Backbone as ProteinMPNN parsed JSONL, in Angstrom:
{"seq_chain_A": "MSAARALGYPLLVTGGALAVIAAWVPFADLDQLSALVVVGVAILAFTAYQLGLAVGVLPTGLVATGTVGGSRVRQQHRLVSRSWLEITSGDRMVWQPVFFTPALSALTPTDLALTGHSIHAGTDRFYPSGRVRTTEPAGKLVDNPSRPTTPAAFGLPRRLLLDAQSAVGAPVMGLLWVYVMHGGTGAFVASTTVAATTFTWLSAIRGSDPT", "coords_chain_A": {"N_chain_A": [[-5.184, -10.379, -15.915], [-3.032, -10.257, -14.107], [-3.234, -7.624, -13.301], [-5.643, -7.668, -11.893], [-4.953, -9.275, -9.736], [-2.915, -7.797, -8.519], [-3.969, -5.197, -8.078], [-6.518, -5.571, -7.178], [-6.895, -6.164, -4.395], [-6.012, -3.722, -2.916], [-7.908, -1.936, -4.003], [-10.286, -3.075, -3.147], [-10.056, -2.734, -0.368], [-10.056, 0.029, -0.323], [-12.693, 0.539, -1.181], [-14.014, -0.573, 1.03], [-13.202, 1.162, 3.102], [-14.372, 3.575, 2.274], [-17.028, 2.803, 2.429], [-17.378, 2.458, 5.185], [-17.049, 5.102, 6.031], [-19.257, 6.281, 4.712], [-21.301, 4.993, 6.074], [-21.416, 6.268, 8.522], [-22.316, 8.791, 7.955], [-25.179, 9.455, 8.108], [-25.474, 9.829, 10.847], [-23.949, 11.932, 11.627], [-23.035, 15.196, 12.875], [-22.698, 18.637, 11.755], [-19.93, 19.372, 11.918], [-18.742, 16.842, 12.155], [-19.605, 15.709, 9.774], [-18.236, 17.299, 7.926], [-15.613, 16.522, 8.489], [-15.727, 13.822, 7.756], [-16.189, 14.062, 5.015], [-13.805, 15.294, 4.192], [-11.926, 13.279, 4.802], [-12.885, 11.231, 3.14], [-12.588, 12.383, 0.564], [-9.815, 12.693, 0.533], [-9.007, 9.996, 0.591], [-10.03, 9.096, -1.88], [-8.588, 10.76, -3.632], [-5.857, 10.09, -3.158], [-5.915, 7.395, -3.778], [-6.533, 7.519, -6.507], [-4.188, 8.738, -7.382], [-2.261, 6.739, -6.767], [-3.167, 4.683, -8.439], [-2.752, 5.909, -10.867], [0.046, 5.96, -10.948], [0.474, 3.202, -10.984], [-0.6, 2.225, -13.418], [0.731, 3.676, -15.279], [-0.09, 6.207, -16.066], [0.788, 8.364, -14.595], [4.137, 9.485, -14.067], [6.689, 7.434, -12.624], [9.293, 7.963, -12.161], [11.094, 6.122, -12.948], [13.458, 5.654, -15.232], [14.961, 3.957, -16.823], [15.118, 1.821, -19.699], [14.375, -1.095, -21.73], [16.134, -4.207, -21.259], [16.98, -5.118, -18.021], [18.78, -5.966, -15.004], [17.257, -7.42, -12.136], [15.769, -7.847, -8.855], [13.678, -9.029, -6.167], [12.949, -7.544, -3.044], [11.917, -7.612, 0.358], [10.614, -5.162, 2.39], [10.782, -4.249, 5.771], [9.685, -1.981, 7.945], [9.166, -0.526, 10.883], [5.778, -0.82, 11.32], [5.348, -1.225, 8.704], [5.269, -3.088, 5.76], [6.556, -3.827, 2.679], [6.859, -4.618, -0.845], [9.682, -4.404, -2.926], [11.374, -3.789, -5.987], [14.656, -4.293, -6.751], [16.475, -2.69, -9.037], [18.903, -2.902, -11.463], [20.804, -1.064, -13.612], [23.35, -0.902, -15.653], [25.837, 0.751, -13.9], [24.138, 1.692, -12.025], [21.762, 1.597, -9.422], [18.409, 1.302, -8.507], [15.396, 1.548, -6.513], [12.235, 0.272, -6.78], [9.01, 0.494, -5.591], [6.401, -1.938, -5.553], [3.06, -3.163, -6.162], [1.857, -5.988, -4.411], [1.941, -9.264, -5.772], [1.259, -12.797, -6.138], [3.278, -13.825, -7.784], [5.564, -12.491, -7.075], [6.515, -13.744, -4.805], [7.912, -15.89, -5.649], [9.887, -14.913, -7.169], [13.107, -14.827, -8.357], [16.484, -13.465, -8.61], [16.583, -11.928, -11.728], [16.112, -11.128, -15.255], [14.592, -8.087, -16.029], [12.1, -6.61, -18.022], [11.754, -3.42, -19.103], [9.434, -1.199, -20.224], [8.517, 1.828, -21.114], [6.533, 2.712, -18.509], [5.991, 0.229, -17.563], [6.693, -2.932, -16.026], [8.099, -5.998, -16.529], [8.589, -9.482, -15.915], [9.298, -12.074, -17.632], [6.234, -13.497, -18.316], [4.935, -12.19, -16.334], [3.636, -9.22, -14.95], [4.493, -6.319, -13.127], [3.226, -3.863, -10.93], [3.805, -0.499, -10.246], [3.834, 0.904, -6.953], [4.416, 3.338, -5.998], [6.748, 6.091, -6.192], [9.972, 5.798, -7.712], [12.997, 5.114, -5.917], [16.25, 6.398, -5.351], [17.886, 5.872, -3.312], [18.49, 3.459, -0.741], [15.606, 1.942, 0.675], [14.232, 2.737, 3.92], [14.647, 0.844, 6.971], [14.517, -2.762, 7.463], [15.703, -4.823, 4.911], [14.792, -7.707, 3.288], [15.997, -10.386, 1.455], [14.316, -11.976, -1.249], [12.539, -14.848, -0.261], [13.169, -18.274, -1.068], [11.598, -20.361, -0.442], [8.58, -22.298, -0.893], [5.338, -20.755, -0.96], [2.173, -20.909, 0.508], [-1.138, -20.643, -0.981], [-2.894, -19.55, 0.919], [-1.473, -17.64, 2.234], [-1.766, -15.376, 0.78], [-4.331, -14.661, 1.042], [-7.424, -12.826, 1.632], [-8.243, -12.522, 4.437], [-5.752, -12.824, 5.851], [-4.231, -10.739, 4.761], [-5.709, -8.464, 5.448], [-5.574, -8.666, 8.227], [-2.831, -8.275, 8.689], [-2.459, -5.689, 7.618], [-4.133, -4.266, 9.273], [-2.678, -3.901, 11.557], [-1.511, -1.435, 11.529], [-3.473, 0.173, 12.459], [-3.343, 0.541, 15.143], [-3.096, 2.908, 16.489], [-5.574, 4.106, 16.314], [-7.592, 4.41, 18.436], [-6.437, 6.494, 19.9], [-6.655, 8.624, 18.117], [-9.42, 8.767, 18.134], [-9.935, 9.563, 20.797], [-8.661, 12.031, 20.727], [-10.26, 13.412, 18.914], [-12.687, 13.549, 20.347], [-11.826, 15.074, 22.504], [-11.068, 17.539, 21.354], [-13.259, 18.313, 19.701], [-15.397, 17.695, 21.217], [-18.07, 15.563, 22.436], [-19.698, 12.356, 22.806], [-19.782, 8.885, 23.651], [-20.603, 7.83, 21.214], [-19.42, 9.54, 19.304], [-16.756, 8.974, 19.814], [-16.573, 6.236, 19.115], [-17.246, 6.378, 16.404], [-15.216, 8.055, 15.286], [-12.954, 6.577, 15.955], [-13.397, 4.21, 14.519], [-13.415, 5.158, 11.872], [-10.801, 6.179, 11.736], [-9.328, 3.797, 12.115], [-10.027, 2.24, 9.847], [-9.053, 3.94, 7.892], [-6.275, 4.006, 8.379], [-5.706, 1.314, 7.878], [-6.442, 1.165, 5.191], [-4.507, 2.941, 4.119], [-2.15, 1.526, 4.445], [-2.655, -0.632, 2.728], [-3.052, 0.595, 0.195], [-0.592, 1.61, -0.379], [0.843, -0.548, -1.089], [1.189, -3.082, 0.455], [2.956, -5.948, 1.778], [2.2, -9.261, 2.182], [3.804, -11.417, 2.893]], "CA_chain_A": [[-5.217, -11.183, -14.695], [-2.035, -9.742, -13.173], [-3.753, -6.378, -12.744], [-6.663, -8.017, -10.905], [-4.283, -9.779, -8.535], [-2.111, -6.76, -7.879], [-4.729, -4.004, -7.713], [-7.82, -5.921, -6.638], [-6.944, -6.034, -2.937], [-6.071, -2.331, -2.446], [-9.169, -1.301, -4.395], [-11.305, -3.616, -2.255], [-9.908, -2.057, 0.921], [-10.522, 1.404, -0.551], [-14.151, 0.497, -1.142], [-14.431, -0.806, 2.403], [-12.996, 2.391, 3.879], [-15.408, 4.536, 1.873], [-18.31, 2.307, 2.939], [-17.424, 2.777, 6.62], [-17.29, 6.547, 6.13], [-20.64, 6.538, 4.304], [-22.215, 4.465, 7.081], [-21.524, 7.205, 9.64], [-22.852, 10.08, 7.501], [-26.511, 9.807, 8.648], [-25.43, 10.111, 12.286], [-22.948, 12.976, 11.869], [-23.42, 16.602, 12.881], [-22.048, 19.383, 10.685], [-18.474, 19.241, 12.035], [-18.373, 15.462, 11.855], [-19.821, 15.502, 8.342], [-17.118, 17.941, 7.224], [-14.429, 15.671, 8.655], [-15.923, 12.621, 6.946], [-16.011, 14.439, 3.609], [-12.368, 15.524, 3.973], [-11.25, 11.978, 4.787], [-13.312, 10.527, 1.938], [-11.951, 12.99, -0.6], [-8.389, 12.362, 0.595], [-8.871, 8.595, 0.191], [-10.251, 9.007, -3.323], [-7.51, 11.447, -4.351], [-4.611, 9.333, -3.086], [-6.127, 6.16, -4.533], [-6.396, 7.859, -7.927], [-2.76, 8.969, -7.618], [-1.579, 5.451, -6.767], [-3.546, 3.969, -9.657], [-2.066, 6.581, -11.965], [1.417, 5.443, -10.965], [0.473, 1.777, -11.29], [-0.91, 1.93, -14.825], [1.604, 4.449, -16.15], [-0.62, 7.532, -16.4], [1.7, 9.287, -13.932], [5.503, 8.949, -14.081], [7.229, 6.962, -11.348], [10.692, 8.354, -12.07], [11.915, 5.02, -13.464], [13.785, 6.119, -16.585], [15.641, 2.924, -17.605], [14.302, 1.066, -20.64], [15.042, -2.284, -22.229], [16.307, -5.323, -20.33], [17.883, -4.792, -16.92], [18.776, -6.945, -13.922], [16.395, -7.042, -11.025], [15.384, -8.84, -7.859], [12.684, -8.508, -5.244], [13.25, -7.554, -1.627], [10.792, -7.275, 1.229], [10.992, -4.139, 3.364], [10.075, -4.202, 7.041], [10.043, -0.737, 8.636], [8.126, -0.37, 11.891], [4.651, -1.687, 10.989], [5.196, -1.199, 7.25], [5.893, -4.173, 5.009], [6.303, -3.58, 1.258], [7.721, -5.263, -1.827], [10.449, -3.511, -3.788], [12.251, -4.378, -6.984], [15.98, -3.691, -6.905], [16.718, -2.685, -10.479], [20.267, -2.511, -11.79], [21.025, -0.709, -15.015], [24.737, -0.452, -15.687], [26.381, 0.903, -12.552], [23.12, 2.416, -11.266], [20.729, 0.776, -8.799], [17.27, 2.035, -7.964], [14.41, 0.713, -5.829], [10.879, 0.583, -7.221], [7.973, -0.237, -4.852], [5.382, -2.528, -6.426], [1.953, -3.854, -5.517], [2.171, -7.405, -4.25], [1.26, -10.355, -6.464], [1.892, -14.074, -5.776], [4.481, -14.065, -8.586], [6.728, -11.912, -6.389], [7.025, -14.642, -3.768], [8.799, -16.882, -6.274], [10.795, -14.218, -8.087], [14.531, -14.853, -8.056], [17.177, -12.488, -9.462], [16.26, -12.234, -13.118], [16.072, -9.977, -16.149], [13.321, -7.382, -16.094], [11.892, -5.832, -19.243], [11.133, -2.128, -18.803], [8.901, -0.527, -21.412], [7.776, 2.963, -20.574], [6.387, 2.597, -17.054], [5.616, -1.137, -17.218], [7.792, -3.778, -15.583], [7.764, -7.393, -16.781], [9.55, -10.572, -15.752], [8.617, -13.121, -18.388], [4.828, -13.168, -18.567], [4.402, -11.49, -15.165], [3.783, -7.767, -14.922], [4.461, -5.749, -11.787], [2.63, -2.533, -10.971], [4.412, 0.385, -9.254], [2.988, 1.395, -5.865], [5.019, 4.586, -5.541], [7.829, 6.587, -7.036], [11.244, 5.105, -7.581], [13.982, 5.702, -5.004], [17.656, 6.213, -5.711], [18.552, 5.463, -2.08], [17.884, 2.256, -0.172], [14.488, 2.226, 1.588], [14.519, 2.616, 5.348], [14.233, -0.388, 7.62], [15.198, -4.023, 7.143], [15.394, -5.38, 3.595], [14.998, -9.154, 3.29], [15.999, -10.968, 0.123], [13.152, -12.8, -1.533], [12.732, -16.24, 0.138], [12.968, -19.251, -2.133], [10.688, -21.421, 0.015], [7.241, -22.159, -1.466], [4.367, -20.076, -0.121], [0.844, -21.441, 0.257], [-2.086, -19.613, -1.409], [-3.53, -18.91, 2.068], [-0.661, -16.495, 2.645], [-2.163, -14.211, 0.0], [-5.768, -14.511, 1.176], [-7.939, -11.569, 2.163], [-8.163, -12.409, 5.905], [-4.379, -12.603, 6.295], [-3.769, -9.421, 4.346], [-6.395, -7.473, 6.286], [-5.029, -8.762, 9.584], [-1.515, -7.648, 8.708], [-2.587, -4.244, 7.396], [-4.834, -3.655, 10.403], [-1.729, -3.585, 12.621], [-1.236, 0.004, 11.494], [-4.597, 0.885, 13.075], [-3.195, 0.479, 16.594], [-3.244, 4.255, 17.052], [-6.906, 4.658, 16.047], [-8.262, 4.923, 19.642], [-5.859, 7.794, 20.263], [-7.312, 9.601, 17.248], [-10.781, 8.921, 18.625], [-9.896, 10.384, 22.008], [-8.298, 13.387, 20.334], [-11.439, 14.044, 18.32], [-13.638, 13.849, 21.423], [-11.267, 16.141, 23.332], [-11.06, 18.807, 20.622], [-14.57, 18.669, 19.155], [-16.396, 17.27, 22.205], [-18.911, 14.458, 21.99], [-19.77, 11.257, 23.735], [-19.317, 7.564, 23.237], [-20.866, 7.661, 19.791], [-18.395, 10.254, 18.551], [-15.494, 8.238, 19.967], [-16.649, 5.007, 18.317], [-17.23, 6.74, 14.988], [-13.9, 8.555, 14.895], [-12.004, 5.469, 16.055], [-13.661, 3.302, 13.392], [-12.948, 5.805, 10.637], [-9.339, 6.223, 11.781], [-8.809, 2.442, 11.941], [-10.164, 1.841, 8.444], [-8.18, 4.791, 7.083], [-4.905, 3.505, 8.546], [-5.636, 0.033, 7.168], [-6.453, 1.512, 3.763], [-3.248, 3.555, 3.734], [-1.175, 0.449, 4.321], [-2.971, -1.427, 1.535], [-2.925, 1.345, -1.058], [0.831, 1.849, -0.622], [1.443, -1.766, -1.591], [1.688, -3.92, 1.546], [3.459, -7.272, 1.426], [1.698, -10.182, 3.208], [4.69, -12.563, 3.128]], "C_chain_A": [[-4.22, -10.663, -13.67], [-2.504, -8.453, -12.53], [-4.783, -6.664, -11.661], [-6.02, -8.5, -9.613], [-3.558, -8.673, -7.791], [-2.962, -5.628, -7.321], [-6.076, -4.321, -7.079], [-7.917, -5.714, -5.142], [-6.947, -4.58, -2.473], [-7.35, -1.613, -2.843], [-10.321, -1.803, -3.529], [-11.253, -2.937, -0.893], [-10.341, -0.597, 0.805], [-12.042, 1.472, -0.496], [-14.678, 0.287, 0.262], [-14.296, 0.437, 3.272], [-14.063, 3.433, 3.551], [-16.78, 4.109, 2.385], [-18.461, 2.616, 4.427], [-17.709, 4.263, 6.819], [-18.739, 6.867, 5.799], [-21.634, 6.067, 5.362], [-22.421, 5.425, 8.242], [-22.159, 8.533, 9.246], [-24.228, 10.394, 8.087], [-26.506, 10.209, 10.109], [-24.536, 11.305, 12.639], [-23.587, 14.356, 11.977], [-22.586, 17.329, 11.825], [-20.528, 19.251, 10.726], [-18.009, 17.828, 11.668], [-18.534, 15.161, 10.365], [-18.689, 16.107, 7.525], [-15.864, 17.083, 7.306], [-14.538, 14.415, 7.8], [-15.709, 12.912, 5.46], [-14.531, 14.633, 3.296], [-11.628, 14.195, 3.878], [-11.611, 11.211, 3.514], [-12.661, 11.066, 0.68], [-10.456, 12.665, -0.634], [-8.147, 10.919, 0.158], [-9.028, 8.44, -1.317], [-9.082, 9.616, -4.099], [-6.222, 10.628, -4.33], [-4.728, 7.995, -3.811], [-5.966, 6.41, -6.02], [-4.931, 8.088, -8.282], [-2.005, 7.647, -7.705], [-1.915, 4.633, -8.018], [-2.882, 4.582, -10.876], [-0.616, 6.128, -12.085], [1.445, 3.993, -11.437], [0.302, 1.496, -12.773], [-0.112, 2.786, -15.794], [1.067, 5.789, -16.583], [0.261, 8.621, -15.798], [3.093, 8.676, -13.914], [5.958, 8.53, -12.687], [8.66, 7.442, -11.119], [11.633, 7.276, -12.546], [12.208, 5.288, -14.934], [14.485, 5.063, -17.426], [14.654, 2.233, -18.537], [15.092, -0.135, -21.142], [15.121, -3.362, -21.161], [17.355, -4.973, -19.287], [17.819, -5.916, -15.894], [17.893, -6.479, -12.778], [16.133, -8.185, -10.076], [14.4, -8.197, -6.896], [13.198, -8.588, -3.815], [11.994, -7.139, -0.87], [11.286, -6.303, 2.287], [10.137, -4.28, 4.622], [10.562, -2.972, 7.787], [8.906, -0.386, 9.577], [6.985, -1.336, 11.548], [4.422, -1.775, 9.483], [5.94, -2.369, 6.635], [5.534, -3.99, 3.54], [7.26, -4.398, 0.398], [8.395, -4.205, -2.691], [11.189, -4.353, -4.824], [13.554, -3.595, -6.986], [16.365, -3.809, -8.384], [18.103, -2.132, -10.746], [20.382, -2.261, -13.281], [22.421, -0.107, -15.121], [25.29, -0.406, -14.283], [25.394, 1.618, -11.626], [22.092, 1.445, -10.702], [19.644, 1.676, -8.241], [16.308, 1.037, -7.334], [13.017, 1.192, -6.224], [9.868, -0.198, -6.378], [6.906, -0.742, -5.813], [4.267, -3.131, -5.584], [2.228, -5.352, -5.509], [1.318, -8.268, -5.162], [1.95, -11.654, -6.058], [3.168, -14.35, -6.558], [5.722, -13.512, -7.904], [7.34, -12.886, -5.393], [7.965, -15.693, -4.334], [9.828, -16.24, -7.188], [12.225, -14.288, -7.563], [15.229, -13.819, -8.925], [17.064, -12.858, -10.938], [16.379, -10.981, -13.965], [14.668, -9.403, -16.15], [13.254, -6.593, -17.397], [11.132, -4.564, -18.881], [10.717, -1.478, -20.111], [8.032, 0.616, -20.944], [7.741, 2.866, -19.068], [5.97, 1.19, -16.644], [6.859, -1.959, -16.925], [7.355, -5.229, -15.747], [8.93, -8.303, -16.422], [8.907, -11.781, -16.406], [7.2, -12.687, -18.706], [4.194, -12.387, -17.414], [4.654, -9.991, -15.279], [3.649, -7.289, -13.489], [4.064, -4.278, -11.874], [3.223, -1.643, -9.879], [3.399, 0.848, -8.208], [3.547, 2.684, -5.275], [6.119, 4.994, -6.499], [9.132, 5.862, -6.728], [12.158, 5.857, -6.614], [15.384, 5.431, -5.531], [18.499, 5.875, -4.488], [17.794, 4.294, -1.478], [16.75, 2.623, 0.778], [14.876, 1.99, 3.039], [14.054, 1.269, 5.881], [15.05, -1.587, 7.176], [14.739, -4.536, 5.786], [15.774, -6.854, 3.595], [14.955, -9.647, 1.855], [14.815, -11.906, -0.032], [13.39, -14.249, -1.127], [12.446, -17.175, -1.028], [12.005, -20.345, -1.718], [9.303, -21.22, -0.603], [6.284, -21.526, -0.467], [2.976, -20.56, -0.489], [-0.095, -20.31, -0.181], [-2.753, -18.886, -0.251], [-2.767, -17.678, 2.53], [-1.071, -15.227, 1.916], [-3.654, -13.916, 0.139], [-6.16, -13.199, 1.833], [-7.851, -11.482, 3.686], [-6.744, -12.114, 6.398], [-3.912, -11.191, 5.952], [-4.421, -8.318, 5.179], [-5.84, -7.471, 7.703], [-3.677, -8.07, 9.679], [-1.612, -6.141, 8.53], [-3.259, -3.546, 8.57], [-3.907, -3.365, 11.575], [-1.449, -2.089, 12.685], [-2.34, 0.818, 12.145], [-4.491, 0.924, 14.596], [-3.386, 1.845, 17.242], [-4.619, 4.851, 16.874], [-7.627, 5.137, 17.315], [-7.712, 6.272, 20.103], [-6.486, 8.899, 19.412], [-8.75, 9.838, 17.692], [-10.849, 9.787, 19.865], [-9.569, 11.836, 21.682], [-9.489, 14.118, 19.739], [-12.443, 14.449, 19.403], [-13.14, 15.01, 22.271], [-11.379, 17.502, 22.638], [-12.465, 19.246, 20.232], [-15.714, 18.355, 20.111], [-17.277, 16.169, 21.607], [-18.83, 13.322, 22.987], [-19.219, 9.967, 23.169], [-19.493, 7.344, 21.745], [-19.808, 8.331, 18.932], [-17.055, 9.533, 18.636], [-15.489, 6.985, 19.101], [-16.542, 5.331, 16.831], [-15.842, 7.169, 14.539], [-12.844, 7.455, 14.965], [-12.166, 4.508, 14.876], [-13.133, 3.885, 12.092], [-11.422, 5.856, 10.604], [-8.744, 4.843, 11.523], [-8.888, 2.003, 10.483], [-9.265, 2.68, 7.542], [-6.73, 4.338, 7.181], [-4.714, 2.188, 7.794], [-5.596, 0.268, 5.664], [-5.102, 2.07, 3.32], [-2.154, 2.51, 3.565], [-1.401, -0.336, 3.034], [-2.688, -0.668, 0.248], [-1.477, 1.697, -1.362], [1.575, 0.58, -1.034], [2.021, -2.654, -0.504], [2.048, -5.31, 1.048], [3.03, -8.268, 2.5], [2.639, -11.344, 3.532], [5.574, -12.353, 4.327]], "O_chain_A": [[-4.528, -10.63, -12.478], [-2.219, -8.198, -11.36], [-4.806, -5.992, -10.63], [-6.487, -8.173, -8.522], [-3.589, -8.625, -6.561], [-2.71, -5.149, -6.216], [-6.711, -3.437, -6.504], [-8.899, -5.155, -4.654], [-7.822, -4.216, -1.688], [-7.833, -0.762, -2.096], [-11.234, -1.041, -3.21], [-12.293, -2.602, -0.325], [-10.929, -0.049, 1.737], [-12.61, 2.351, 0.151], [-15.676, 0.894, 0.65], [-15.173, 0.731, 4.084], [-14.591, 4.094, 4.445], [-17.604, 4.954, 2.736], [-19.542, 2.991, 4.88], [-18.512, 4.639, 7.673], [-19.385, 7.634, 6.514], [-22.693, 6.673, 5.531], [-23.473, 5.409, 8.882], [-22.508, 9.327, 10.12], [-24.436, 11.522, 8.535], [-27.439, 10.866, 10.57], [-24.386, 11.646, 13.813], [-24.551, 14.662, 11.274], [-21.844, 16.689, 11.079], [-19.898, 19.041, 9.69], [-17.015, 17.649, 10.964], [-17.719, 14.457, 9.769], [-18.232, 15.511, 6.55], [-15.139, 16.931, 6.323], [-13.558, 13.99, 7.188], [-15.12, 12.105, 4.74], [-14.053, 14.188, 2.252], [-10.802, 14.001, 2.986], [-10.742, 10.609, 2.883], [-12.229, 10.296, -0.178], [-9.898, 12.395, -1.697], [-7.189, 10.644, -0.566], [-8.248, 7.733, -1.957], [-8.638, 9.057, -5.102], [-5.565, 10.482, -5.36], [-3.755, 7.514, -4.392], [-5.34, 5.617, -6.722], [-4.478, 7.683, -9.353], [-1.198, 7.453, -8.615], [-1.045, 3.971, -8.584], [-2.494, 3.875, -11.805], [-0.109, 5.936, -13.19], [2.328, 3.598, -12.198], [0.979, 0.629, -13.327], [-0.259, 2.642, -17.007], [1.7, 6.462, -17.396], [0.462, 9.673, -16.406], [3.223, 7.461, -13.761], [5.649, 9.191, -11.696], [9.18, 7.339, -10.009], [12.848, 7.476, -12.554], [11.325, 5.168, -15.783], [14.601, 5.24, -18.639], [13.482, 2.079, -18.196], [16.314, -0.194, -21.003], [14.277, -3.425, -20.267], [18.473, -4.581, -19.621], [16.895, -6.729, -15.921], [17.8, -5.285, -12.494], [16.257, -9.353, -10.444], [14.299, -6.973, -6.82], [13.809, -9.582, -3.422], [11.137, -6.421, -1.385], [12.255, -6.58, 2.994], [8.916, -4.415, 4.541], [11.715, -2.918, 8.216], [7.822, 0.002, 9.143], [7.204, -2.546, 11.492], [3.421, -2.334, 9.036], [7.105, -2.612, 6.953], [4.356, -3.994, 3.182], [8.326, -4.813, 0.851], [7.766, -3.242, -3.128], [11.578, -5.489, -4.555], [13.558, -2.382, -7.197], [16.553, -4.91, -8.9], [18.438, -1.03, -10.312], [20.095, -3.133, -14.1], [22.651, 1.039, -14.735], [25.228, -1.393, -13.55], [25.78, 2.095, -10.559], [21.603, 0.57, -11.417], [19.924, 2.682, -7.589], [16.391, -0.165, -7.585], [12.664, 2.356, -6.032], [9.856, -1.428, -6.431], [6.551, -0.058, -6.773], [4.485, -3.554, -4.449], [2.759, -5.909, -6.47], [0.118, -8.034, -5.31], [3.117, -11.624, -5.668], [4.057, -15.038, -6.056], [6.823, -14.012, -8.132], [8.548, -12.86, -5.161], [8.727, -16.316, -3.594], [10.558, -16.933, -7.897], [12.507, -13.851, -6.447], [14.636, -13.334, -9.888], [17.409, -13.97, -11.338], [16.706, -9.906, -13.462], [13.682, -10.132, -16.257], [14.238, -5.985, -17.818], [9.998, -4.628, -18.408], [11.542, -1.238, -20.991], [6.933, 0.4, -20.435], [8.78, 2.927, -18.412], [5.627, 0.974, -15.482], [7.929, -1.725, -17.487], [6.351, -5.643, -15.167], [10.096, -7.95, -16.598], [8.062, -12.441, -15.801], [6.987, -11.629, -19.298], [3.04, -11.969, -17.511], [5.742, -9.555, -15.654], [2.811, -7.777, -12.731], [4.502, -3.55, -12.764], [3.154, -1.994, -8.701], [2.251, 1.147, -8.534], [3.181, 3.071, -4.165], [6.38, 4.317, -7.494], [9.347, 5.38, -5.616], [12.097, 7.082, -6.509], [15.661, 4.367, -6.085], [19.697, 5.618, -4.612], [16.588, 4.159, -1.685], [16.908, 3.522, 1.604], [15.731, 1.159, 3.346], [13.17, 0.635, 5.305], [16.127, -1.45, 6.595], [13.541, -4.669, 5.535], [16.921, -7.212, 3.864], [14.006, -9.37, 1.121], [14.373, -12.544, 0.924], [14.356, -14.849, -1.598], [11.589, -16.899, -1.867], [11.625, -21.178, -2.542], [8.892, -20.08, -0.818], [6.41, -21.739, 0.738], [2.632, -20.616, -1.669], [0.112, -19.155, 0.192], [-3.144, -17.729, -0.4], [-3.341, -16.778, 3.144], [-0.767, -14.124, 2.37], [-4.188, -13.042, -0.544], [-5.353, -12.548, 2.497], [-7.417, -10.45, 4.199], [-6.552, -11.257, 7.261], [-3.27, -10.53, 6.768], [-3.761, -7.354, 5.567], [-5.657, -6.415, 8.308], [-3.409, -7.357, 10.646], [-0.921, -5.391, 9.22], [-2.993, -2.373, 8.835], [-4.297, -2.655, 12.501], [-1.183, -1.542, 13.755], [-2.178, 2.019, 12.364], [-5.45, 1.301, 15.27], [-3.787, 1.937, 18.402], [-4.829, 6.005, 17.247], [-8.238, 6.204, 17.273], [-8.453, 7.096, 20.637], [-6.808, 9.975, 19.918], [-9.247, 10.963, 17.636], [-11.719, 10.651, 19.977], [-10.125, 12.757, 22.279], [-9.708, 15.296, 20.019], [-12.982, 15.555, 19.377], [-13.934, 15.842, 22.711], [-11.742, 18.496, 23.266], [-12.827, 20.41, 20.409], [-16.864, 18.708, 19.849], [-17.218, 15.895, 20.409], [-17.999, 13.327, 23.894], [-18.318, 9.959, 22.33], [-18.64, 6.746, 21.09], [-19.349, 7.756, 17.945], [-16.307, 9.483, 17.66], [-14.499, 6.706, 18.424], [-15.838, 4.647, 16.088], [-15.347, 6.693, 13.517], [-11.942, 7.406, 14.13], [-11.177, 4.049, 14.305], [-12.483, 3.194, 11.307], [-10.816, 5.605, 9.563], [-7.76, 4.724, 10.793], [-7.926, 1.457, 9.944], [-8.768, 2.182, 6.532], [-6.029, 4.292, 6.171], [-3.686, 1.976, 7.151], [-4.811, -0.357, 4.951], [-4.606, 1.706, 2.253], [-1.332, 2.6, 2.653], [-0.447, -0.665, 2.33], [-2.137, -1.237, -0.695], [-1.161, 2.05, -2.498], [2.778, 0.614, -1.296], [3.214, -2.955, -0.525], [1.525, -5.786, 0.041], [3.462, -8.134, 3.645], [2.302, -12.181, 4.37], [6.378, -13.224, 4.662]]}, "name": "protein", "num_of_chains": 1, "seq": "MSAARALGYPLLVTGGALAVIAAWVPFADLDQLSALVVVGVAILAFTAYQLGLAVGVLPTGLVATGTVGGSRVRQQHRLVSRSWLEITSGDRMVWQPVFFTPALSALTPTDLALTGHSIHAGTDRFYPSGRVRTTEPAGKLVDNPSRPTTPAAFGLPRRLLLDAQSAVGAPVMGLLWVYVMHGGTGAFVASTTVAATTFTWLSAIRGSDPT"}
């Protein structure tokens, strides 16, 4: 159940991005088709990499094992919002990005059980969304709020709306494509749509935080 909550949303957005790309294939010329294939392959490859980190197939760099102290912080850097676990083992502190689950919104400083590449706090499991950092992540780090959060805060519409903020530069990519490769309104709409969904996907697959 924890895997479905943590990984379900980014996989859903991945499927949506691939569907948008596939929808434009019948209308694409050879150059456009090549670009669509490159973007699609890149999305699949990075998604597979992120899933490999999440389920422990690929190492995250988190080498501590046993019971350690930990707490959750929310990172805000430009348009990026992610959840991190601050993990303390002895005199060493590291930061591990994790995919968001509702359990994170109520997580207070606690003991974390590290076994291999899995991270547990009681019955809750957290899934890495990137490699561990030994330096503090860039931007503003906010300690986990203790106020209750309504289920609507974790809903699909809210999460998509927040992740879609990163697509603000999509029209620029569309104009750039039209300028370099030529084309009309159709080419601009297609490239802008693909860029917007790709930016939204990138935010989701890196473990965005909707709180």
